Amino acid sequence: MKKFTKRVEDFVCANCGTHISGNGYTNHCPKCLYSRHVDNNPGDRLSDCGGMMRPISVETIKDGYIITHKCEKCGKTIKQHSSPNDDIDTIIEISSNPDFIFGK
Ligand SMILES: [Zn+2]
Ligand SMILES: [Zn+2]
């Protein structure tokens, strides 16, 4: 296997299958906004939980949105900044329906 180091992470969303090109800022899916529980605090990558994190609420702020993710495995919640290419329709869905589950 080829060894390589990269600073940004490309990944495939385990919830909806979207391919995400990492930009070094986001670890959530721009389409369904699911995230993975890999951080204890945003960006530190210190958690080994690995559970799927469901977007449960959205707060509007001056320069975007704060998305609250809840881990479906351990129940931890983490707030994250939205990123500019997040799907605005999904953000609106979540903010108007706290029980929103993508694709269901
Ligand atoms: Zn997704
Ligand atoms: Zn977790």
JSON list of C-alpha atoms and ligand atoms in Angstrom, two decimals:
[
{"chain": "A", "resi": 1, "resn": "MET", "atom": "CA", "xyz": [0.00, 0.00, 0.00]},
{"chain": "A", "resi": 2, "resn": "LYS", "atom": "CA", "xyz": [1.22, 3.43, -0.92]},
{"chain": "A", "resi": 3, "resn": "LYS", "atom": "CA", "xyz": [2.07, 5.63, 2.00]},
{"chain": "A", "resi": 4, "resn": "PHE", "atom": "CA", "xyz": [1.19, 9.24, 1.81]},
{"chain": "A", "resi": 5, "resn": "THR", "atom": "CA", "xyz": [0.55, 12.16, 4.07]},
{"chain": "A", "resi": 6, "resn": "LYS", "atom": "CA", "xyz": [-2.03, 14.74, 3.40]},
{"chain": "A", "resi": 7, "resn": "ARG", "atom": "CA", "xyz": [-3.21, 17.63, 5.42]},
{"chain": "A", "resi": 8, "resn": "VAL", "atom": "CA", "xyz": [-6.80, 17.54, 4.28]},
{"chain": "A", "resi": 9, "resn": "GLU", "atom": "CA", "xyz": [-8.99, 14.49, 4.46]},
{"chain": "A", "resi": 10, "resn": "ASP", "atom": "CA", "xyz": [-11.07, 13.26, 1.57]},
{"chain": "A", "resi": 11, "resn": "PHE", "atom": "CA", "xyz": [-13.81, 10.94, 2.68]},
{"chain": "A", "resi": 12, "resn": "VAL", "atom": "CA", "xyz": [-17.05, 9.29, 1.64]},
{"chain": "A", "resi": 13, "resn": "CYS", "atom": "CA", "xyz": [-20.07, 10.14, 3.75]},
{"chain": "A", "resi": 14, "resn": "ALA", "atom": "CA", "xyz": [-21.14, 7.00, 5.57]},
{"chain": "A", "resi": 15, "resn": "ASN", "atom": "CA", "xyz": [-24.71, 8.29, 5.71]},
{"chain": "A", "resi": 16, "resn": "CYS", "atom": "CA", "xyz": [-25.50, 9.35, 2.13]},
{"chain": "A", "resi": 17, "resn": "GLY", "atom": "CA", "xyz": [-22.46, 8.18, 0.12]},
{"chain": "A", "resi": 18, "resn": "THR", "atom": "CA", "xyz": [-21.40, 11.64, -1.10]},
{"chain": "A", "resi": 19, "resn": "HIS", "atom": "CA", "xyz": [-17.69, 11.97, -1.88]},
{"chain": "A", "resi": 20, "resn": "ILE", "atom": "CA", "xyz": [-16.24, 14.88, 0.03]},
{"chain": "A", "resi": 21, "resn": "SER", "atom": "CA", "xyz": [-13.02, 16.61, -0.91]},
{"chain": "A", "resi": 22, "resn": "GLY", "atom": "CA", "xyz": [-11.52, 17.75, 2.33]},
{"chain": "A", "resi": 23, "resn": "ASN", "atom": "CA", "xyz": [-10.66, 21.41, 2.64]},
{"chain": "A", "resi": 24, "resn": "GLY", "atom": "CA", "xyz": [-8.96, 21.18, 5.99]},
{"chain": "A", "resi": 25, "resn": "TYR", "atom": "CA", "xyz": [-11.88, 22.79, 7.78]},
{"chain": "A", "resi": 26, "resn": "THR", "atom": "CA", "xyz": [-14.87, 20.55, 7.65]},
{"chain": "A", "resi": 27, "resn": "ASN", "atom": "CA", "xyz": [-15.35, 16.96, 8.65]},
{"chain": "A", "resi": 28, "resn": "HIS", "atom": "CA", "xyz": [-19.04, 16.93, 7.96]},
{"chain": "A", "resi": 29, "resn": "CYS", "atom": "CA", "xyz": [-20.91, 16.05, 4.80]},
{"chain": "A", "resi": 30, "resn": "PRO", "atom": "CA", "xyz": [-22.02, 19.12, 2.80]},
{"chain": "A", "resi": 31, "resn": "LYS", "atom": "CA", "xyz": [-25.04, 17.24, 1.50]},
{"chain": "A", "resi": 32, "resn": "CYS", "atom": "CA", "xyz": [-26.70, 15.66, 4.56]},
{"chain": "A", "resi": 33, "resn": "LEU", "atom": "CA", "xyz": [-24.51, 17.43, 7.16]},
{"chain": "A", "resi": 34, "resn": "TYR", "atom": "CA", "xyz": [-23.75, 14.22, 9.04]},
{"chain": "A", "resi": 35, "resn": "SER", "atom": "CA", "xyz": [-20.37, 14.11, 10.70]},
{"chain": "A", "resi": 36, "resn": "ARG", "atom": "CA", "xyz": [-18.21, 11.43, 12.30]},
{"chain": "A", "resi": 37, "resn": "HIS", "atom": "CA", "xyz": [-17.28, 11.47, 15.94]},
{"chain": "A", "resi": 38, "resn": "VAL", "atom": "CA", "xyz": [-13.52, 11.86, 15.62]},
{"chain": "A", "resi": 39, "resn": "ASP", "atom": "CA", "xyz": [-12.99, 14.92, 17.81]},
{"chain": "A", "resi": 40, "resn": "ASN", "atom": "CA", "xyz": [-13.25, 15.47, 21.54]},
{"chain": "A", "resi": 41, "resn": "ASN", "atom": "CA", "xyz": [-13.17, 19.14, 20.78]},
{"chain": "A", "resi": 42, "resn": "PRO", "atom": "CA", "xyz": [-13.66, 20.49, 17.27]},
{"chain": "A", "resi": 43, "resn": "GLY", "atom": "CA", "xyz": [-10.62, 19.72, 15.12]},
{"chain": "A", "resi": 44, "resn": "ASP", "atom": "CA", "xyz": [-8.51, 17.80, 17.62]},
{"chain": "A", "resi": 45, "resn": "ARG", "atom": "CA", "xyz": [-9.16, 14.29, 16.15]},
{"chain": "A", "resi": 46, "resn": "LEU", "atom": "CA", "xyz": [-8.65, 12.80, 19.60]},
{"chain": "A", "resi": 47, "resn": "SER", "atom": "CA", "xyz": [-11.79, 10.71, 19.89]},
{"chain": "A", "resi": 48, "resn": "ASP", "atom": "CA", "xyz": [-11.73, 7.05, 18.92]},
{"chain": "A", "resi": 49, "resn": "CYS", "atom": "CA", "xyz": [-15.53, 6.74, 19.04]},
{"chain": "A", "resi": 50, "resn": "GLY", "atom": "CA", "xyz": [-16.06, 6.92, 15.27]},
{"chain": "A", "resi": 51, "resn": "GLY", "atom": "CA", "xyz": [-19.86, 7.02, 15.58]},
{"chain": "A", "resi": 52, "resn": "MET", "atom": "CA", "xyz": [-22.05, 8.85, 13.09]},
{"chain": "A", "resi": 53, "resn": "MET", "atom": "CA", "xyz": [-23.03, 12.31, 14.28]},
{"chain": "A", "resi": 54, "resn": "ARG", "atom": "CA", "xyz": [-26.48, 13.48, 13.31]},
{"chain": "A", "resi": 55, "resn": "PRO", "atom": "CA", "xyz": [-27.14, 17.20, 12.81]},
{"chain": "A", "resi": 56, "resn": "ILE", "atom": "CA", "xyz": [-29.81, 17.96, 15.41]},
{"chain": "A", "resi": 57, "resn": "SER", "atom": "CA", "xyz": [-30.04, 21.73, 15.32]},
{"chain": "A", "resi": 58, "resn": "VAL", "atom": "CA", "xyz": [-28.84, 24.81, 13.50]},
{"chain": "A", "resi": 59, "resn": "GLU", "atom": "CA", "xyz": [-28.30, 28.29, 14.88]},
{"chain": "A", "resi": 60, "resn": "THR", "atom": "CA", "xyz": [-27.96, 31.30, 12.63]},
{"chain": "A", "resi": 61, "resn": "ILE", "atom": "CA", "xyz": [-24.96, 33.50, 13.28]},
{"chain": "A", "resi": 62, "resn": "LYS", "atom": "CA", "xyz": [-23.56, 36.57, 11.55]},
{"chain": "A", "resi": 63, "resn": "ASP", "atom": "CA", "xyz": [-21.31, 34.76, 9.09]},
{"chain": "A", "resi": 64, "resn": "GLY", "atom": "CA", "xyz": [-23.11, 31.48, 8.65]},
{"chain": "A", "resi": 65, "resn": "TYR", "atom": "CA", "xyz": [-24.52, 28.76, 10.86]},
{"chain": "A", "resi": 66, "resn": "ILE", "atom": "CA", "xyz": [-23.58, 26.73, 13.88]},
{"chain": "A", "resi": 67, "resn": "ILE", "atom": "CA", "xyz": [-24.57, 23.10, 13.45]},
{"chain": "A", "resi": 68, "resn": "THR", "atom": "CA", "xyz": [-25.00, 20.95, 16.55]},
{"chain": "A", "resi": 69, "resn": "HIS", "atom": "CA", "xyz": [-24.12, 17.31, 15.93]},
{"chain": "A", "resi": 70, "resn": "LYS", "atom": "CA", "xyz": [-25.09, 14.48, 18.23]},
{"chain": "A", "resi": 71, "resn": "CYS", "atom": "CA", "xyz": [-23.23, 11.19, 18.17]},
{"chain": "A", "resi": 72, "resn": "GLU", "atom": "CA", "xyz": [-25.56, 8.26, 17.56]},
{"chain": "A", "resi": 73, "resn": "LYS", "atom": "CA", "xyz": [-23.16, 5.92, 19.33]},
{"chain": "A", "resi": 74, "resn": "CYS", "atom": "CA", "xyz": [-22.18, 7.72, 22.55]},
{"chain": "A", "resi": 75, "resn": "GLY", "atom": "CA", "xyz": [-24.56, 10.69, 22.60]},
{"chain": "A", "resi": 76, "resn": "LYS", "atom": "CA", "xyz": [-21.91, 13.41, 22.72]},
{"chain": "A", "resi": 77, "resn": "THR", "atom": "CA", "xyz": [-22.88, 16.72, 21.13]},
{"chain": "A", "resi": 78, "resn": "ILE", "atom": "CA", "xyz": [-20.41, 18.96, 19.32]},
{"chain": "A", "resi": 79, "resn": "LYS", "atom": "CA", "xyz": [-21.09, 22.34, 17.76]},
{"chain": "A", "resi": 80, "resn": "GLN", "atom": "CA", "xyz": [-19.42, 23.13, 14.46]},
{"chain": "A", "resi": 81, "resn": "HIS", "atom": "CA", "xyz": [-19.36, 26.03, 12.05]},
{"chain": "A", "resi": 82, "resn": "SER", "atom": "CA", "xyz": [-21.12, 25.33, 8.79]},
{"chain": "A", "resi": 83, "resn": "SER", "atom": "CA", "xyz": [-18.93, 25.50, 5.73]},
{"chain": "A", "resi": 84, "resn": "PRO", "atom": "CA", "xyz": [-19.70, 27.62, 2.65]},
{"chain": "A", "resi": 85, "resn": "ASN", "atom": "CA", "xyz": [-20.53, 24.63, 0.47]},
{"chain": "A", "resi": 86, "resn": "ASP", "atom": "CA", "xyz": [-22.98, 23.07, 2.90]},
{"chain": "A", "resi": 87, "resn": "ASP", "atom": "CA", "xyz": [-26.37, 22.38, 1.33]},
{"chain": "A", "resi": 88, "resn": "ILE", "atom": "CA", "xyz": [-28.54, 25.32, 2.36]},
{"chain": "A", "resi": 89, "resn": "ASP", "atom": "CA", "xyz": [-31.73, 23.31, 1.86]},
{"chain": "A", "resi": 90, "resn": "THR", "atom": "CA", "xyz": [-30.55, 20.74, 4.37]},
{"chain": "A", "resi": 91, "resn": "ILE", "atom": "CA", "xyz": [-29.65, 23.49, 6.83]},
{"chain": "A", "resi": 92, "resn": "ILE", "atom": "CA", "xyz": [-33.14, 24.97, 6.48]},
{"chain": "A", "resi": 93, "resn": "GLU", "atom": "CA", "xyz": [-34.73, 21.52, 6.90]},
{"chain": "A", "resi": 94, "resn": "ILE", "atom": "CA", "xyz": [-32.86, 20.94, 10.14]},
{"chain": "A", "resi": 95, "resn": "SER", "atom": "CA", "xyz": [-33.59, 24.38, 11.52]},
{"chain": "A", "resi": 96, "resn": "SER", "atom": "CA", "xyz": [-37.31, 23.97, 10.84]},
{"chain": "A", "resi": 97, "resn": "ASN", "atom": "CA", "xyz": [-37.52, 20.33, 11.94]},
{"chain": "A", "resi": 98, "resn": "PRO", "atom": "CA", "xyz": [-35.38, 19.25, 14.89]},
{"chain": "A", "resi": 99, "resn": "ASP", "atom": "CA", "xyz": [-36.18, 15.60, 14.25]},
{"chain": "A", "resi": 100, "resn": "PHE", "atom": "CA", "xyz": [-34.98, 15.81, 10.67]},
{"chain": "A", "resi": 101, "resn": "ILE", "atom": "CA", "xyz": [-33.28, 12.67, 9.41]},
{"chain": "A", "resi": 102, "resn": "PHE", "atom": "CA", "xyz": [-31.80, 12.87, 5.94]},
{"chain": "A", "resi": 103, "resn": "GLY", "atom": "CA", "xyz": [-33.36, 10.48, 3.45]},
{"chain": "A", "resi": 104, "resn": "LYS", "atom": "CA", "xyz": [-36.09, 9.18, 5.74]},
{"chain": "B", "resi": 1, "resn": "ZN", "atom": "ZN", "xyz": [-23.83, 12.78, 3.67]},
{"chain": "B", "resi": 2, "resn": "ZN", "atom": "ZN", "xyz": [-19.39, 9.17, 19.85]}
]
